[in-house]
Short mmCIF file of C-alpha atoms and ligand atoms in Angstrom, two decimals:
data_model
loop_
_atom_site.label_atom_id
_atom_site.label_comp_id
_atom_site.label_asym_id
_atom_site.label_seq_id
_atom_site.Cartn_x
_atom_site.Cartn_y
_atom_site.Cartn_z
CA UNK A 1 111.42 96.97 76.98
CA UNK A 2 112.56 100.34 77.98
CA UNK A 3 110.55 102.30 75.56
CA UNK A 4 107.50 100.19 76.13
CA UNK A 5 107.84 100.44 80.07
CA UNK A 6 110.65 102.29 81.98
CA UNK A 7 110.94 105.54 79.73
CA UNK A 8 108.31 107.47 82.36
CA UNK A 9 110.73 106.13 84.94
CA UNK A 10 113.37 108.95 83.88
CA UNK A 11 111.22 112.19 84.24
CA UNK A 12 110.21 111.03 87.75
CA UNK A 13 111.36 111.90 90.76
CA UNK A 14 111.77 108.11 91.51
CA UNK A 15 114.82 108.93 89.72
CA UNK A 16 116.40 111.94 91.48
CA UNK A 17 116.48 111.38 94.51
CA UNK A 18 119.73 112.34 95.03
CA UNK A 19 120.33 115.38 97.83
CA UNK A 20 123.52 115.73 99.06
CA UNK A 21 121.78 114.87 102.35
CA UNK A 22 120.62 111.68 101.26
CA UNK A 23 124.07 110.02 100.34
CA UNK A 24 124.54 107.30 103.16
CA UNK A 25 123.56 103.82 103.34
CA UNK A 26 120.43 104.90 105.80
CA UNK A 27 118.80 107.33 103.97
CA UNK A 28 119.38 105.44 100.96
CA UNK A 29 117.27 102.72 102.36
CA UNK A 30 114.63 104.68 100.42
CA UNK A 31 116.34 107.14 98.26
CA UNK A 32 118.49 104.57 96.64
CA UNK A 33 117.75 101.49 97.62
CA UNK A 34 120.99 99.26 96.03
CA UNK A 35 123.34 101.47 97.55
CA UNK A 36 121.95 100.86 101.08
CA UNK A 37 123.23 99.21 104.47
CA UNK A 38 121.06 96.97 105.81
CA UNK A 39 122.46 97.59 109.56
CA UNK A 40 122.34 101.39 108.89
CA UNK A 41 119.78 103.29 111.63
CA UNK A 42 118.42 106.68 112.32
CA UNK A 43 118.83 107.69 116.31
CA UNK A 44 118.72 110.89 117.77
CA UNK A 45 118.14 112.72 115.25
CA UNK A 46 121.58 111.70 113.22
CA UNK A 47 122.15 108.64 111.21
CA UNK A 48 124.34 105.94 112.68
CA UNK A 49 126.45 102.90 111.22
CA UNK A 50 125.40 104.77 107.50
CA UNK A 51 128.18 104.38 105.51
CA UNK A 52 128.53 107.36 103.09
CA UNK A 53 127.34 106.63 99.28
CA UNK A 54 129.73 108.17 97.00
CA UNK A 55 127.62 110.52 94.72
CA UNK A 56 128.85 108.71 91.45
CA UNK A 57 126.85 105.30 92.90
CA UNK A 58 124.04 106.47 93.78
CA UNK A 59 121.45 105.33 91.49
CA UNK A 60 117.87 106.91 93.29
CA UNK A 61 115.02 104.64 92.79
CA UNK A 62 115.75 101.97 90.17
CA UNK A 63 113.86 99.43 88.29
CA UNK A 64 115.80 97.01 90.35
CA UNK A 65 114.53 98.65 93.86
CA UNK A 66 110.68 96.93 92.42
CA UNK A 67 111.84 94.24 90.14
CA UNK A 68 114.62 91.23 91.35
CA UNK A 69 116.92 90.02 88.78
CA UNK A 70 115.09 87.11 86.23
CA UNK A 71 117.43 84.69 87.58
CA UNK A 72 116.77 85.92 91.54
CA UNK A 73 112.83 86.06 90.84
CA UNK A 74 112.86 82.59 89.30
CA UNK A 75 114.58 81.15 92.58
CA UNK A 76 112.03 83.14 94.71
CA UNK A 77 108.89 82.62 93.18
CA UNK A 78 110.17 78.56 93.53
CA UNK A 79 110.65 78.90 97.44
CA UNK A 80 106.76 80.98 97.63
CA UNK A 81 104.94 79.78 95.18
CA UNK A 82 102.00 82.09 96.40
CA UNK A 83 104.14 85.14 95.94
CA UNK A 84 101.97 87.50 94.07
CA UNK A 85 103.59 87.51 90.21
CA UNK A 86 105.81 85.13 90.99
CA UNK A 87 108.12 87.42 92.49
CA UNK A 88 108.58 89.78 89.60
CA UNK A 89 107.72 92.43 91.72
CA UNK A 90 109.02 92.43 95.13
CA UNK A 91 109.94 94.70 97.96
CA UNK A 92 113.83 94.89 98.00
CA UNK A 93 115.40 94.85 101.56
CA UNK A 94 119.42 96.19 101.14
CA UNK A 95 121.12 92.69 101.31
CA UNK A 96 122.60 92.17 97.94
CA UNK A 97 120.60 92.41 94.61
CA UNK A 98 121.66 89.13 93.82
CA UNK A 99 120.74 87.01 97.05
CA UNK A 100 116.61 86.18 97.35
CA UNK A 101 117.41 86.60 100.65
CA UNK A 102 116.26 90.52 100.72
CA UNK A 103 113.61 90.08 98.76
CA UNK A 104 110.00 90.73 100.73
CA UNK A 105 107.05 89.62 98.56
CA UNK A 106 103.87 90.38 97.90
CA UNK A 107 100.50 88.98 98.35
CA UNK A 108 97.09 90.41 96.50
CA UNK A 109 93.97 90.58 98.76
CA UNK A 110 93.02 92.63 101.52
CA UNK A 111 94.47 93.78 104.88
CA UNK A 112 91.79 93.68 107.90
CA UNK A 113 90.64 97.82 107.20
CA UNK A 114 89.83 96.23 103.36
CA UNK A 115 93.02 98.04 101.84
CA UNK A 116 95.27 96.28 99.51
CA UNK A 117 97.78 94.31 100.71
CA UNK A 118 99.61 94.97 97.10
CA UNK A 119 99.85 98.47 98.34
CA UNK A 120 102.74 97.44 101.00
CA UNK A 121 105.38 98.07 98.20
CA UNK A 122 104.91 101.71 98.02
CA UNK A 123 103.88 101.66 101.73
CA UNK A 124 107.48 100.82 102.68
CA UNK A 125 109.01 103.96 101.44
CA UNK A 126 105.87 106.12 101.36
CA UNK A 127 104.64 105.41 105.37
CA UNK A 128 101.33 106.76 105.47
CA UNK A 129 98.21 106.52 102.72
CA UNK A 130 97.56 110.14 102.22
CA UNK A 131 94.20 111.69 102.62
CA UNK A 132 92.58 109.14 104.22
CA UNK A 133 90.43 111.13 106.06
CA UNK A 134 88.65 112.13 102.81
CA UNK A 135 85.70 109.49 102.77
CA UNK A 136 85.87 109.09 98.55
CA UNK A 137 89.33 108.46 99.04
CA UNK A 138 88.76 105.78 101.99
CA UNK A 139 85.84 104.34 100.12
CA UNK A 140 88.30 103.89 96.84
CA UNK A 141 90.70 102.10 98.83
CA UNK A 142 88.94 99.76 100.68
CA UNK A 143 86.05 98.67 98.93
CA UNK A 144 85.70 96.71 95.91
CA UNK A 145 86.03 99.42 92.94
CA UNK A 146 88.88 98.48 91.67
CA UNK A 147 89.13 97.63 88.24
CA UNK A 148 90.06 93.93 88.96
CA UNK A 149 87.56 94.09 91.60
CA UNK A 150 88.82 94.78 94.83
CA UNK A 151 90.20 98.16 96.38
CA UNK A 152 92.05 100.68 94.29
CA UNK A 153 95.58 100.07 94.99
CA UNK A 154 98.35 102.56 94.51
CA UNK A 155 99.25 101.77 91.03
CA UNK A 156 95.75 101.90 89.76
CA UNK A 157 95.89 105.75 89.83
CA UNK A 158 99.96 106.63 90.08
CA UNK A 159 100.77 102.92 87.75
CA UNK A 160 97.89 102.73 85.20
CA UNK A 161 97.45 100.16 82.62
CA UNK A 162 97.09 102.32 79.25
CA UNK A 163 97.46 99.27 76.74
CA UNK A 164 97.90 95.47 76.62
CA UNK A 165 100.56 93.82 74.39
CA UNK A 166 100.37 90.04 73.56
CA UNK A 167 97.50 87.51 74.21
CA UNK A 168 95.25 85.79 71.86
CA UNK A 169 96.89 84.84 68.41
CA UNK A 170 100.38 86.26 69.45
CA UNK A 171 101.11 83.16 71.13
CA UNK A 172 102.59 85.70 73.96
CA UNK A 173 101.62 85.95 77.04
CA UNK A 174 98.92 89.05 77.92
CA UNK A 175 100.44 92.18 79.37
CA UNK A 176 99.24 94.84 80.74
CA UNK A 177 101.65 97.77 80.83
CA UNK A 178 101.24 100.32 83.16
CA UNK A 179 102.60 104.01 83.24
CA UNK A 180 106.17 104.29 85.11
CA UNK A 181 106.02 108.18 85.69
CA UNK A 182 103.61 107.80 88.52
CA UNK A 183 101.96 110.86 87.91
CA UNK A 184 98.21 111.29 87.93
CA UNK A 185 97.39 114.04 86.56
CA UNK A 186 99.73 113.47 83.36
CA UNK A 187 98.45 109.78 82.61
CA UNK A 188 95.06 110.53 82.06
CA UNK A 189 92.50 109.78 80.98
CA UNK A 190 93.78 106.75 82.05
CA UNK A 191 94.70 107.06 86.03
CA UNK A 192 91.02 107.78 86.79
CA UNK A 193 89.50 106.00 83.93
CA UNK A 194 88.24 108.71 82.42
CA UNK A 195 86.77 108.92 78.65
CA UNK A 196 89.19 106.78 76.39
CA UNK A 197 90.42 105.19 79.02
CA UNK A 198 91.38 100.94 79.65
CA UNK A 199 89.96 100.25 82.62
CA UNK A 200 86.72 102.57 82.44
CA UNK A 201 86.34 103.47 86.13
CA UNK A 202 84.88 106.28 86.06
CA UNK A 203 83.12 106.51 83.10
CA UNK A 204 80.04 104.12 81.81
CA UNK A 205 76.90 104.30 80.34
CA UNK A 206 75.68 105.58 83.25
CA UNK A 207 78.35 108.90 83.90
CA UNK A 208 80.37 110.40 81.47
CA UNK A 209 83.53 111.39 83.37
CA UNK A 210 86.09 113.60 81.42
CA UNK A 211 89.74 114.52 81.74
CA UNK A 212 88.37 117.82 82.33
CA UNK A 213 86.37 116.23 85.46
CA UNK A 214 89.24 114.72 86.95
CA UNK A 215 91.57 117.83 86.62
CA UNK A 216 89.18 119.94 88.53
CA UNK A 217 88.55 116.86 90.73
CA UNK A 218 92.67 115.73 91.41
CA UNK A 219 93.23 119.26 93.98
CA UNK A 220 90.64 117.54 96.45
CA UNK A 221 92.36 114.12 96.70
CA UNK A 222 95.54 115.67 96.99
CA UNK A 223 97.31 116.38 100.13
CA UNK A 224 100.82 116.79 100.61
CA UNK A 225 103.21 114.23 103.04
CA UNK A 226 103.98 117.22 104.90
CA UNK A 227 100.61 116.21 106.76
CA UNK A 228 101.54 112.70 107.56
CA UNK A 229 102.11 112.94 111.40
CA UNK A 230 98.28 114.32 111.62
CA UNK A 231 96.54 111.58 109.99
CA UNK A 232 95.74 108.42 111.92
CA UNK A 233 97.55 106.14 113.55
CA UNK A 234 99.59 109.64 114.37
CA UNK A 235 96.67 111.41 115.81
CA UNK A 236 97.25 113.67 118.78
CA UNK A 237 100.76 112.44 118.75
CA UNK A 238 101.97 115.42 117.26
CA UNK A 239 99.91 118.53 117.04
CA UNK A 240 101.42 120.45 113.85
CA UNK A 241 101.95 119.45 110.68
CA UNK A 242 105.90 118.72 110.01
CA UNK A 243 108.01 117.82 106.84
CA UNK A 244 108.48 114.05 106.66
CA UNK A 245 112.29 115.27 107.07
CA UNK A 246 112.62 118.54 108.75
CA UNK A 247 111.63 117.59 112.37
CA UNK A 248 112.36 120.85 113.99
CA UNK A 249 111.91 119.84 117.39
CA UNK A 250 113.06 117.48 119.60
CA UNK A 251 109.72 116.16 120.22
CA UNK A 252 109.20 115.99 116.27
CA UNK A 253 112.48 114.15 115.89
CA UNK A 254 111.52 111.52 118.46
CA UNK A 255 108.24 111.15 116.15
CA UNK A 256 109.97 110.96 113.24
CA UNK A 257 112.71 108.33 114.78
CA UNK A 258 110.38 105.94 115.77
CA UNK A 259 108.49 106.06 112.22
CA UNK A 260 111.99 105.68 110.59
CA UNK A 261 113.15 103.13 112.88
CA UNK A 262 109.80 100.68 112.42
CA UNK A 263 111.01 100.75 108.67
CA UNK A 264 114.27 100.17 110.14
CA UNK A 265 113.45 96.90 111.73
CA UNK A 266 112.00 95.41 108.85
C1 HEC B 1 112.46 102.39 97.57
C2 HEC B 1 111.54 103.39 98.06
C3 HEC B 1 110.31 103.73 97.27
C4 HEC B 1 109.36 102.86 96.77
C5 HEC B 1 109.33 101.32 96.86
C6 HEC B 1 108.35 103.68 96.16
N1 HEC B 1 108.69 105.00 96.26
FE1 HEC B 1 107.68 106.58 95.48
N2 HEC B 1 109.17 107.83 96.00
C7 HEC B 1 110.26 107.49 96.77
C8 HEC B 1 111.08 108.66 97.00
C9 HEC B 1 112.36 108.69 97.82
C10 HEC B 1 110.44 109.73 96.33
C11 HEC B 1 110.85 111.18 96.30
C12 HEC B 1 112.02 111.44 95.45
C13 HEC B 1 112.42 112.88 95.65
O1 HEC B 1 111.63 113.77 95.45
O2 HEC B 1 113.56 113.09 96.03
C14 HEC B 1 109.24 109.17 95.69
C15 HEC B 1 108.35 109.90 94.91
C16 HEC B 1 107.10 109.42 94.52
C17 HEC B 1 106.07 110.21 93.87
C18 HEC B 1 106.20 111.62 93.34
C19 HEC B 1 106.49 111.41 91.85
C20 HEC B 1 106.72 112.62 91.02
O3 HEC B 1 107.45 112.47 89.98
O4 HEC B 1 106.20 113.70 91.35
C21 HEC B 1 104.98 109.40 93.72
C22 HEC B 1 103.63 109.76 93.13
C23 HEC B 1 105.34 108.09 94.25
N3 HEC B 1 106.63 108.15 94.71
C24 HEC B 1 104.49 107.00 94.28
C25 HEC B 1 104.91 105.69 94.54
C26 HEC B 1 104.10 104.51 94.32
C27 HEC B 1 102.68 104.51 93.82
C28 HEC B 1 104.88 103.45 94.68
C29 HEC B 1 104.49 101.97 94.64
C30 HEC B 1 104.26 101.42 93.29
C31 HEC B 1 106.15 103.96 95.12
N4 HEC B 1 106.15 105.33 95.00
C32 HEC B 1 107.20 103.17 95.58
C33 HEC B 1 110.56 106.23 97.27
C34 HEC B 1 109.88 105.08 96.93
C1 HEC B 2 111.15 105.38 104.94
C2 HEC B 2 111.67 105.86 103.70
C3 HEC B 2 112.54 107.10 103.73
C4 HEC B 2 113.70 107.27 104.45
C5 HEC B 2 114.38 106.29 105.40
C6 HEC B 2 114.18 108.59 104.10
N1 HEC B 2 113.35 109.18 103.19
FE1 HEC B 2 113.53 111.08 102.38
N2 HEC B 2 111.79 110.81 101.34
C7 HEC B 2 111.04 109.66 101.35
C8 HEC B 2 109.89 109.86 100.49
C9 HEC B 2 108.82 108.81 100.23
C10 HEC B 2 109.99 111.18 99.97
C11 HEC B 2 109.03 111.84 98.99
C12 HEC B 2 108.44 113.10 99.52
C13 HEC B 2 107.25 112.93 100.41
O1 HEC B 2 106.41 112.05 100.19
O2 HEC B 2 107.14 113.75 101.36
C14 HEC B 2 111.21 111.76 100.51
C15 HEC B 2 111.68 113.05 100.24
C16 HEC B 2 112.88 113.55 100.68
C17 HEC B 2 113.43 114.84 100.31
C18 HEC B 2 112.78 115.83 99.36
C19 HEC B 2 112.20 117.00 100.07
C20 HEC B 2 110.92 116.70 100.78
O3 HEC B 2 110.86 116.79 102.03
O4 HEC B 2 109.91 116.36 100.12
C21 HEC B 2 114.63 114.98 100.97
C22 HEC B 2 115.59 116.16 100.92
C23 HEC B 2 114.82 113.78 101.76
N3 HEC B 2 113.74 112.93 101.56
C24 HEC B 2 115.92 113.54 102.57
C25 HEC B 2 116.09 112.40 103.36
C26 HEC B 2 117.23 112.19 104.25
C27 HEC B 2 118.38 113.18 104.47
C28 HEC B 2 117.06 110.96 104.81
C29 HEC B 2 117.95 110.27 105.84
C30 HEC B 2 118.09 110.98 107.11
C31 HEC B 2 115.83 110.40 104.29
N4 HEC B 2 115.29 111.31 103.42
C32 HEC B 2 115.34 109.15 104.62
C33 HEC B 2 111.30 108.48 102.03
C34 HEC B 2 112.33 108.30 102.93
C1 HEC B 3 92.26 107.17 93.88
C2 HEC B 3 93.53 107.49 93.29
C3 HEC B 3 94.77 107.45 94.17
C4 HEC B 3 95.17 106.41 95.00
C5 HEC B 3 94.46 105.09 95.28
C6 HEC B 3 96.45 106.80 95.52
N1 HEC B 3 96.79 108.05 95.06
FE1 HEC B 3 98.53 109.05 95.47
N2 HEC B 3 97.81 110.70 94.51
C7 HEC B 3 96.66 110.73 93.76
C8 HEC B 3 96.54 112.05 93.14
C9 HEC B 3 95.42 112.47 92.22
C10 HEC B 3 97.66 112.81 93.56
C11 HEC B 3 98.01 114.24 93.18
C12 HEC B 3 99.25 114.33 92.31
C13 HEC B 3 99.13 113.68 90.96
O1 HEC B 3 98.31 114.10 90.12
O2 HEC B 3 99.89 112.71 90.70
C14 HEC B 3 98.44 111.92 94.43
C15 HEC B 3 99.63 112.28 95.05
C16 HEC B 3 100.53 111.37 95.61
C17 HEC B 3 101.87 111.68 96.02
C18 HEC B 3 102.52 113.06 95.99
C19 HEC B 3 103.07 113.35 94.61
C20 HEC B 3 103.57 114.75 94.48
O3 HEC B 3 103.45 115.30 93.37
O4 HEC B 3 104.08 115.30 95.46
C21 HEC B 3 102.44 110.51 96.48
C22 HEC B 3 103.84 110.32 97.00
C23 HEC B 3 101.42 109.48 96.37
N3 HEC B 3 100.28 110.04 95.84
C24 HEC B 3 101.58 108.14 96.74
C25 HEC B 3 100.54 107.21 96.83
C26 HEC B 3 100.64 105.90 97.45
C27 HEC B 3 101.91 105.34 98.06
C28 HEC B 3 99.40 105.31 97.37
C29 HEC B 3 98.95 103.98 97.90
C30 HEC B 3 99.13 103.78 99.36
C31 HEC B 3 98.53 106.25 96.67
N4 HEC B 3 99.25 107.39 96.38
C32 HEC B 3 97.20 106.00 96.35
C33 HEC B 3 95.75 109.71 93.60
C34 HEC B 3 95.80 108.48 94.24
C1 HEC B 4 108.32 101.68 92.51
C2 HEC B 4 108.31 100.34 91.94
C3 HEC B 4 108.69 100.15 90.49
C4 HEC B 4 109.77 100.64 89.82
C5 HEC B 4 110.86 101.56 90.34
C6 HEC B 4 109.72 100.08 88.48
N1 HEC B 4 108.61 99.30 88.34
FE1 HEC B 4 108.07 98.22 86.70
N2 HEC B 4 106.34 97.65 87.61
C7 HEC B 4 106.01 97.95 88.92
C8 HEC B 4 104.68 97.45 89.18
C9 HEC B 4 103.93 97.57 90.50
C10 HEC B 4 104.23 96.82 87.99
C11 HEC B 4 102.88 96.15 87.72
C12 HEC B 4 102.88 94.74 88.15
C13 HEC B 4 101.48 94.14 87.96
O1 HEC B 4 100.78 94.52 87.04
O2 HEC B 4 101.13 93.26 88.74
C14 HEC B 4 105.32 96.96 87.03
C15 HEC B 4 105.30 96.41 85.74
C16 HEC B 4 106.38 96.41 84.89
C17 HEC B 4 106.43 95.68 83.64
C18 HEC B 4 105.31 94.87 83.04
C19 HEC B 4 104.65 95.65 81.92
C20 HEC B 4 104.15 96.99 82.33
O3 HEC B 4 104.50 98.01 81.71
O4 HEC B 4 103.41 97.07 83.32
C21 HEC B 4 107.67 95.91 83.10
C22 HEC B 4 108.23 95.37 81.79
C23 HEC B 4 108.39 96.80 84.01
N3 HEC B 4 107.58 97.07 85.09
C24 HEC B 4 109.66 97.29 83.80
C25 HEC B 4 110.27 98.27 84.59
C26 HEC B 4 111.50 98.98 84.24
C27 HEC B 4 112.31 98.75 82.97
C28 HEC B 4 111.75 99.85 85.26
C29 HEC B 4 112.89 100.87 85.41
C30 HEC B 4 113.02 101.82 84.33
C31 HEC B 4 110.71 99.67 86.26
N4 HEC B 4 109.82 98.72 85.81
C32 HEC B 4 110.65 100.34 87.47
C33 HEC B 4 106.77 98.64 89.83
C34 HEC B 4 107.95 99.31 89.55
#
């Protein structure tokens, strides 16, 4: 399973994100989401009720952080039976790995701008789409593209599907397994469906689209998180650009408290 699936996990930076800095149970609502305290908030400028996360336990951004236990996915997909994959993959809220209680889940279909609703489980550690204001982008992500037909979610370019194991005389289910290293650029041809790619995207009888194309294409779609707090719904809020965690200012701290503390109340 961990050859087949999680090995990209280890060369990501989904697994160090361990900064000295980051070692209480507030950051670690992101950073490393099992070590986390629920109650833990960000005020001021200074994290309060966080206790500290020794470094030997922090474990950065683990399979568990996307995927409940078998036994804890079983007893959620029974209470929603609408939860999208049963539960498998879920958004995990800091109360326990082992109670279904902090498990959000998902649902497919669209949100009212025609993103993905899918998208919500990298939304609540990631805040903000980035480069929305680039209309290919917007068009990608809210129209019906996608290679199962609806917008291009998150893991259709950072998660793509590269083979599928199982299915017709296997007497196994069909699965589609999808990169772990959530890098772009390194998984194509397949992120953009490119030549020899699974899904095809952007490539058919009609346009030949190469890796080549989408290297030189990748630098326009890509746009740092530094520029969060400019796109919408931050607009005219603040007026430079700031780190997602420097905040200079006080002004810029208040900004970045109140977009911490909306994940906070979650
Ligand atoms: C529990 C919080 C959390 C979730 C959920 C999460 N991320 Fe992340 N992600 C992070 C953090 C924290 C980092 C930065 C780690 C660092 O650099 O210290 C990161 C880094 C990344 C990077 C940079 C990877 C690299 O190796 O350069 C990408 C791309 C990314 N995430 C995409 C996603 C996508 C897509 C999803 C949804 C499938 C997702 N993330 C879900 C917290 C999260
Ligand atoms: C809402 C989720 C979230 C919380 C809470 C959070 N971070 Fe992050 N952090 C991220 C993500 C996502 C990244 C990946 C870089 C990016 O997209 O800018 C990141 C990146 C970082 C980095 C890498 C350098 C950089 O700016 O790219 C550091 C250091 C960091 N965070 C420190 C902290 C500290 C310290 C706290 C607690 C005060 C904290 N983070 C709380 C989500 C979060
Ligand atoms: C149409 C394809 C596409 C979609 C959809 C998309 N991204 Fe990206 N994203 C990219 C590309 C290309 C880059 C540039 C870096 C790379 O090659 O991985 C990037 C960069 C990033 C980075 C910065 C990585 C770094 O190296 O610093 C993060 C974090 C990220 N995306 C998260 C997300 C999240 C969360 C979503 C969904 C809300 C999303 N992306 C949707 C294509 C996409
Ligand atoms: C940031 C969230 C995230 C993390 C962390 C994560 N996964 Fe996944 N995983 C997903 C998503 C999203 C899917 C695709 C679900 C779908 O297709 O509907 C997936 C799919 C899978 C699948 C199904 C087959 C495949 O390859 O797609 C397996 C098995 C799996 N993950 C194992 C792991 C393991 C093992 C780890 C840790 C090394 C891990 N995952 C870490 C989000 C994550």
């Amino acid at each position: 399973m961990w050859q087949l699936t999680g090995s990209g996990w280890f060369a990501s930076r989904h697994a160090q994100s361990d900064y000295a800095t980051t070692e209480n149970g507030f950051c670690a609502k992101c950073h490393s989401p099992l070590q986390a305290y629920a109650p833990a908030s960000f005020s001021n400028g200074a994290v309060a009720n966080a206790p500290s996360v020794p470094q030997q336990r922090f474990q950065a951004v683990t399979c568990a952080t996307c995927h409940p236990p078998d036994n804890i996915t079983a007893q959620i997909g029974a209470l929603n039976p609408s939860a999208m994959d049963g539960g498998a993959v879920s958004i995990y809220l800091w109360k326990g790995y082992n109670n279904p209680a902090s498990y959000q889940t998902l649902s497919t279909g669209v949100n009212s701008d025609g993103t993905s609703q899918e998208d919500l489980l990298c939304l609540n550690c990631h805040e903000q789409r980035h480069n929305t204001d680039d209309s290919a982008m917007w068009a990608m992500m809210t129209t019906t593209y996608g290679p199962n037909g609806g917008p291009v979610r998150c893991i259709d370019c950072h998660m793509s599907e590269y083979q599928f194991i199982g299915g017709g005389s296997t007497g196994l289910p069909l699965l589609e397994e999808r990169f772990h290293d959530w890098n772009v650029g390194a998984d194509l041809p397949y992120s953009c469906g490119a030549v020899g790619s699974v899904s095809g995207c952007h490539n058919s009888t009609y346009s030949t689209f190469t890796v080549a194309d989408a290297q030189n294409l990748i630098p326009f779609i890509k746009e740092q998180h530094t520029d969060w707090w400019t796109l919408p719904p931050f607009n005219g809020v603040v007026q430079a650009a700031v780190p997602a965690h420097g905040a200079p200012t006080l002004i810029e701290y208040k900004t970045l408290e109140r977009e911490i503390s909306k994940i906070d109340a979650m």
